[in-house]
Amino acid sequence: MNSISVRALLVRGMLAGLIAGAFALVVAYLLGEGPVDAAIAFEESHAHEHGGEELVSRTMQSTAGLATGVLLFGVAIGGIAALAFCFALGRIGRFGPRATAALVAFGALLSVYVVPYLKYPPNPPAVGDPETIGKRTTLYFLMILLSVLLSIAAVILGKRLAPRLGNWNATVAATAAFVVAAGLAFAFLPSFNEVPKGFPATVVWEFRLATLAIQVTVWTVFGLVFGHLAERLLAPAPAAAEGTSTASRAAAAAN
């Protein structure tokens, strides 16, 4: 794939990420703001001291701040996923641009979010010990790195086993290997249970479901939009190709 195609796909990936971010913003506002407000209310009601006026108002956080964060996140992951698409196209099987985009989006959702989510689920405000935030953040990103590397290893393993076991059996074997390896990581990495006493369990549950819904929205919309844009770039419409072929035959007949 030449540099011009990569650049064009990168731009389309960022555009698709922006569109995905816009959809995710709606989900975040509708599903996520309620649990966040409830968690903040719990934190304020149990706080013994107040540190003065907040630097950024809650209204600003839930509108412009939320929009900026989600949209920038969409653009960033769109660009990264587009580069991953450029590498994966033609290397993970005989898939077209749409199918490859869908597989990249699904793989990213699984490895970058779902697997780390199962080990270290996100928590709303007021949940978590401030003294362990550095350790928790480091372990979370370590889990993301391990999950991505294990996913890549599973794909490589599946491709190498396919000639001997067939595509289906190779896929099952590679998936099983990924699950076992991820399970070992879950077992050896430390866990945290820092939900304060009396904190509503429903708020934690609703917040975690909201974050999962946001990620599913981002990657689903990205996969659909980017797949369409990539296919239009890399595989022109058959009608256009047929029209070109007809014009060429007509010109040849005239000569």
CSV table of C-alpha atoms in Angstrom, one decimal:
chain,number,residue,atom,x,y,z
A,1,MET,CA,0.0,0.0,0.0
A,2,ASN,CA,1.5,3.3,-1.1
A,3,SER,CA,1.9,6.4,1.1
A,4,ILE,CA,-0.9,8.3,-0.6
A,5,SER,CA,-3.4,5.5,0.2
A,6,VAL,CA,-2.2,5.4,3.8
A,7,ARG,CA,-2.6,9.1,4.2
A,8,ALA,CA,-6.0,9.0,2.6
A,9,LEU,CA,-7.1,6.2,4.9
A,10,LEU,CA,-5.7,8.0,7.9
A,11,VAL,CA,-7.8,11.1,7.1
A,12,ARG,CA,-10.9,8.9,6.6
A,13,GLY,CA,-10.2,7.1,9.9
A,14,MET,CA,-10.0,10.3,11.8
A,15,LEU,CA,-13.3,11.5,10.1
A,16,ALA,CA,-14.9,8.2,11.0
A,17,GLY,CA,-13.6,8.5,14.5
A,18,LEU,CA,-15.1,12.0,14.8
A,19,ILE,CA,-18.5,10.7,13.7
A,20,ALA,CA,-18.2,7.8,16.1
A,21,GLY,CA,-17.3,10.2,18.8
A,22,ALA,CA,-20.4,12.3,18.1
A,23,PHE,CA,-22.6,9.2,18.5
A,24,ALA,CA,-20.8,8.2,21.7
A,25,LEU,CA,-21.2,11.7,23.1
A,26,VAL,CA,-25.0,11.3,22.9
A,27,VAL,CA,-24.7,7.9,24.7
A,28,ALA,CA,-22.4,9.4,27.3
A,29,TYR,CA,-24.7,12.3,28.0
A,30,LEU,CA,-27.8,10.2,28.2
A,31,LEU,CA,-26.4,7.2,30.1
A,32,GLY,CA,-23.3,8.4,31.9
A,33,GLU,CA,-24.2,11.8,33.4
A,34,GLY,CA,-26.8,10.4,35.8
A,35,PRO,CA,-24.5,8.0,37.6
A,36,VAL,CA,-21.7,10.6,37.7
A,37,ASP,CA,-24.1,13.1,39.3
A,38,ALA,CA,-25.2,10.5,41.9
A,39,ALA,CA,-21.6,9.7,42.7
A,40,ILE,CA,-20.7,13.3,43.1
A,41,ALA,CA,-23.7,13.9,45.4
A,42,PHE,CA,-22.6,10.9,47.5
A,43,GLU,CA,-19.1,12.2,47.7
A,44,GLU,CA,-20.2,15.7,48.7
A,45,SER,CA,-22.6,14.4,51.3
A,46,HIS,CA,-19.9,12.4,53.0
A,47,ALA,CA,-17.1,14.9,52.7
A,48,HIS,CA,-15.9,16.4,56.0
A,49,GLU,CA,-14.1,19.3,54.4
A,50,HIS,CA,-14.6,21.3,51.2
A,51,GLY,CA,-11.6,22.5,49.3
A,52,GLY,CA,-13.3,25.7,48.1
A,53,GLU,CA,-14.9,26.5,44.8
A,54,GLU,CA,-14.3,24.1,42.0
A,55,LEU,CA,-12.1,25.3,39.1
A,56,VAL,CA,-14.4,24.0,36.4
A,57,SER,CA,-18.2,23.9,37.0
A,58,ARG,CA,-20.1,20.7,36.8
A,59,THR,CA,-22.2,22.2,34.0
A,60,MET,CA,-19.1,22.9,32.0
A,61,GLN,CA,-17.7,19.4,32.7
A,62,SER,CA,-20.9,17.7,31.5
A,63,THR,CA,-21.3,19.8,28.3
A,64,ALA,CA,-18.3,21.4,26.7
A,65,GLY,CA,-15.7,19.3,28.6
A,66,LEU,CA,-17.5,16.0,27.9
A,67,ALA,CA,-17.9,16.9,24.2
A,68,THR,CA,-14.2,17.9,23.8
A,69,GLY,CA,-13.0,14.8,25.5
A,70,VAL,CA,-15.2,12.3,23.6
A,71,LEU,CA,-14.7,13.9,20.2
A,72,LEU,CA,-10.9,14.2,20.6
A,73,PHE,CA,-10.9,10.6,21.8
A,74,GLY,CA,-12.8,9.6,18.7
A,75,VAL,CA,-10.5,11.3,16.3
A,76,ALA,CA,-7.4,9.8,18.0
A,77,ILE,CA,-8.6,6.2,18.1
A,78,GLY,CA,-9.9,6.7,14.5
A,79,GLY,CA,-6.4,7.6,13.3
A,80,ILE,CA,-4.7,4.8,15.2
A,81,ALA,CA,-7.3,2.2,14.0
A,82,ALA,CA,-6.9,3.4,10.4
A,83,LEU,CA,-3.2,2.7,10.6
A,84,ALA,CA,-3.9,-0.7,12.1
A,85,PHE,CA,-6.3,-1.3,9.2
A,86,CYS,CA,-3.5,-0.5,6.7
A,87,PHE,CA,-1.4,-3.1,8.3
A,88,ALA,CA,-4.1,-5.7,8.6
A,89,LEU,CA,-5.6,-5.4,5.1
A,90,GLY,CA,-4.7,-8.6,3.2
A,91,ARG,CA,-2.6,-10.0,6.1
A,92,ILE,CA,-5.4,-11.5,8.3
A,93,GLY,CA,-7.2,-13.3,5.5
A,94,ARG,CA,-9.0,-12.7,2.2
A,95,PHE,CA,-11.2,-10.0,3.6
A,96,GLY,CA,-12.4,-6.9,1.8
A,97,PRO,CA,-12.1,-3.4,3.2
A,98,ARG,CA,-15.5,-3.5,5.0
A,99,ALA,CA,-14.8,-6.8,6.6
A,100,THR,CA,-11.3,-5.9,7.6
A,101,ALA,CA,-12.5,-2.6,9.1
A,102,ALA,CA,-15.2,-4.5,11.1
A,103,LEU,CA,-12.6,-7.0,12.3
A,104,VAL,CA,-10.2,-4.3,13.3
A,105,ALA,CA,-12.9,-2.4,15.2
A,106,PHE,CA,-14.1,-5.6,17.0
A,107,GLY,CA,-10.5,-6.6,17.8
A,108,ALA,CA,-9.8,-3.1,19.2
A,109,LEU,CA,-13.0,-3.1,21.3
A,110,LEU,CA,-12.1,-6.5,22.7
A,111,SER,CA,-8.4,-6.1,23.4
A,112,VAL,CA,-8.2,-2.4,24.2
A,113,TYR,CA,-11.4,-2.2,26.3
A,114,VAL,CA,-13.4,-5.3,27.1
A,115,VAL,CA,-10.6,-7.5,28.4
A,116,PRO,CA,-9.0,-4.7,30.6
A,117,TYR,CA,-12.6,-3.8,31.7
A,118,LEU,CA,-13.2,-7.3,33.0
A,119,LYS,CA,-10.1,-7.1,35.2
A,120,TYR,CA,-10.2,-3.4,36.2
A,121,PRO,CA,-13.8,-2.1,35.6
A,122,PRO,CA,-14.2,1.7,35.7
A,123,ASN,CA,-15.5,3.4,38.8
A,124,PRO,CA,-17.5,6.6,39.2
A,125,PRO,CA,-16.3,9.5,41.3
A,126,ALA,CA,-15.9,8.9,45.0
A,127,VAL,CA,-14.9,5.3,44.4
A,128,GLY,CA,-11.2,4.5,44.8
A,129,ASP,CA,-8.5,5.4,47.2
A,130,PRO,CA,-6.5,8.5,46.0
A,131,GLU,CA,-3.3,6.9,47.4
A,132,THR,CA,-3.6,4.0,45.0
A,133,ILE,CA,-4.5,5.9,41.9
A,134,GLY,CA,-1.0,5.8,40.4
A,135,LYS,CA,-0.7,2.0,40.9
A,136,ARG,CA,-4.2,1.4,39.6
A,137,THR,CA,-3.5,3.5,36.5
A,138,THR,CA,-0.2,1.7,35.8
A,139,LEU,CA,-1.8,-1.7,36.2
A,140,TYR,CA,-4.7,-0.8,33.9
A,141,PHE,CA,-2.4,0.3,31.1
A,142,LEU,CA,-0.3,-2.8,31.7
A,143,MET,CA,-3.5,-4.9,31.2
A,144,ILE,CA,-4.3,-3.0,28.0
A,145,LEU,CA,-0.7,-3.7,26.7
A,146,LEU,CA,-0.9,-7.4,27.6
A,147,SER,CA,-4.3,-7.7,26.0
A,148,VAL,CA,-3.2,-6.1,22.7
A,149,LEU,CA,0.0,-8.2,22.6
A,150,LEU,CA,-2.0,-11.4,23.3
A,151,SER,CA,-4.5,-10.5,20.6
A,152,ILE,CA,-1.7,-10.1,18.1
A,153,ALA,CA,-0.2,-13.3,19.2
A,154,ALA,CA,-3.5,-15.1,18.9
A,155,VAL,CA,-3.9,-13.9,15.3
A,156,ILE,CA,-0.4,-15.0,14.4
A,157,LEU,CA,-1.0,-18.4,16.0
A,158,GLY,CA,-4.3,-18.8,14.1
A,159,LYS,CA,-2.7,-18.1,10.8
A,160,ARG,CA,0.1,-20.6,11.4
A,161,LEU,CA,-2.2,-23.3,12.6
A,162,ALA,CA,-4.7,-22.8,9.7
A,163,PRO,CA,-2.8,-24.8,7.1
A,164,ARG,CA,-2.8,-27.9,9.4
A,165,LEU,CA,-6.0,-27.6,11.3
A,166,GLY,CA,-8.2,-25.6,8.9
A,167,ASN,CA,-9.6,-22.1,9.5
A,168,TRP,CA,-12.3,-23.1,12.0
A,169,ASN,CA,-10.2,-25.3,14.2
A,170,ALA,CA,-7.3,-22.8,14.0
A,171,THR,CA,-9.5,-20.0,15.1
A,172,VAL,CA,-10.9,-22.0,18.0
A,173,ALA,CA,-7.4,-23.0,19.1
A,174,ALA,CA,-6.1,-19.4,18.9
A,175,THR,CA,-9.1,-18.1,20.8
A,176,ALA,CA,-8.7,-20.7,23.5
A,177,ALA,CA,-5.0,-19.8,23.9
A,178,PHE,CA,-5.9,-16.1,24.2
A,179,VAL,CA,-8.5,-16.9,26.9
A,180,VAL,CA,-6.0,-19.0,28.9
A,181,ALA,CA,-3.3,-16.4,28.6
A,182,ALA,CA,-5.6,-13.6,29.6
A,183,GLY,CA,-6.9,-15.7,32.5
A,184,LEU,CA,-3.4,-16.1,33.8
A,185,ALA,CA,-2.9,-12.3,33.6
A,186,PHE,CA,-6.1,-11.9,35.6
A,187,ALA,CA,-4.9,-14.3,38.2
A,188,PHE,CA,-1.5,-12.8,38.7
A,189,LEU,CA,-2.2,-9.1,38.5
A,190,PRO,CA,-3.5,-7.6,41.8
A,191,SER,CA,-7.2,-6.6,42.1
A,192,PHE,CA,-8.7,-3.6,43.9
A,193,ASN,CA,-12.0,-3.3,45.8
A,194,GLU,CA,-12.2,0.2,47.0
A,195,VAL,CA,-15.9,1.0,46.9
A,196,PRO,CA,-16.7,3.0,50.1
A,197,LYS,CA,-19.1,1.7,52.6
A,198,GLY,CA,-22.7,2.7,51.9
A,199,PHE,CA,-22.0,3.6,48.2
A,200,PRO,CA,-25.0,2.6,46.1
A,201,ALA,CA,-24.3,-0.5,44.2
A,202,THR,CA,-26.7,0.5,41.4
A,203,VAL,CA,-24.7,3.7,40.7
A,204,VAL,CA,-21.5,1.6,40.2
A,205,TRP,CA,-23.4,-0.8,38.0
A,206,GLU,CA,-25.0,1.9,35.9
A,207,PHE,CA,-21.8,3.8,35.5
A,208,ARG,CA,-19.9,0.7,34.3
A,209,LEU,CA,-22.7,-0.2,31.9
A,210,ALA,CA,-22.6,3.4,30.5
A,211,THR,CA,-18.9,3.3,29.9
A,212,LEU,CA,-19.3,-0.1,28.2
A,213,ALA,CA,-22.1,1.3,26.0
A,214,ILE,CA,-20.0,4.3,25.1
A,215,GLN,CA,-17.1,2.1,23.9
A,216,VAL,CA,-19.4,-0.3,22.0
A,217,THR,CA,-21.0,2.7,20.2
A,218,VAL,CA,-17.6,4.2,19.3
A,219,TRP,CA,-16.2,1.0,17.8
A,220,THR,CA,-19.4,-0.1,16.1
A,221,VAL,CA,-20.0,3.3,14.4
A,222,PHE,CA,-16.3,3.5,13.5
A,223,GLY,CA,-16.2,0.1,12.0
A,224,LEU,CA,-19.3,0.8,9.9
A,225,VAL,CA,-18.4,4.3,8.7
A,226,PHE,CA,-14.7,3.6,8.1
A,227,GLY,CA,-15.5,0.4,6.3
A,228,HIS,CA,-17.7,2.3,3.9
A,229,LEU,CA,-15.1,5.0,3.4
A,230,ALA,CA,-12.3,2.6,2.9
A,231,GLU,CA,-14.2,0.5,0.4
A,232,ARG,CA,-15.1,3.6,-1.7
A,233,LEU,CA,-11.4,4.5,-1.7
A,234,LEU,CA,-9.9,1.1,-2.3
A,235,ALA,CA,-12.6,-0.7,-4.3
A,236,PRO,CA,-14.4,1.6,-6.6
A,237,ALA,CA,-18.1,0.9,-7.4
A,238,PRO,CA,-18.6,-1.8,-10.0
A,239,ALA,CA,-20.9,0.5,-11.9
A,240,ALA,CA,-18.1,3.0,-12.4
A,241,ALA,CA,-15.7,0.3,-13.5
A,242,GLU,CA,-18.3,-1.2,-15.9
A,243,GLY,CA,-18.9,2.3,-17.4
A,244,THR,CA,-15.2,2.7,-17.9
A,245,SER,CA,-14.9,-0.7,-19.6
A,246,THR,CA,-17.9,0.0,-21.8
A,247,ALA,CA,-16.4,3.3,-22.9
A,248,SER,CA,-13.1,1.6,-23.7
A,249,ARG,CA,-14.8,-1.0,-25.8
A,250,ALA,CA,-16.8,1.6,-27.7
A,251,ALA,CA,-13.6,3.6,-28.4
A,252,ALA,CA,-11.9,0.4,-29.6
A,253,ALA,CA,-14.8,-0.4,-31.9
A,254,ALA,CA,-14.7,3.1,-33.3
A,255,ASN,CA,-11.1,2.8,-34.2
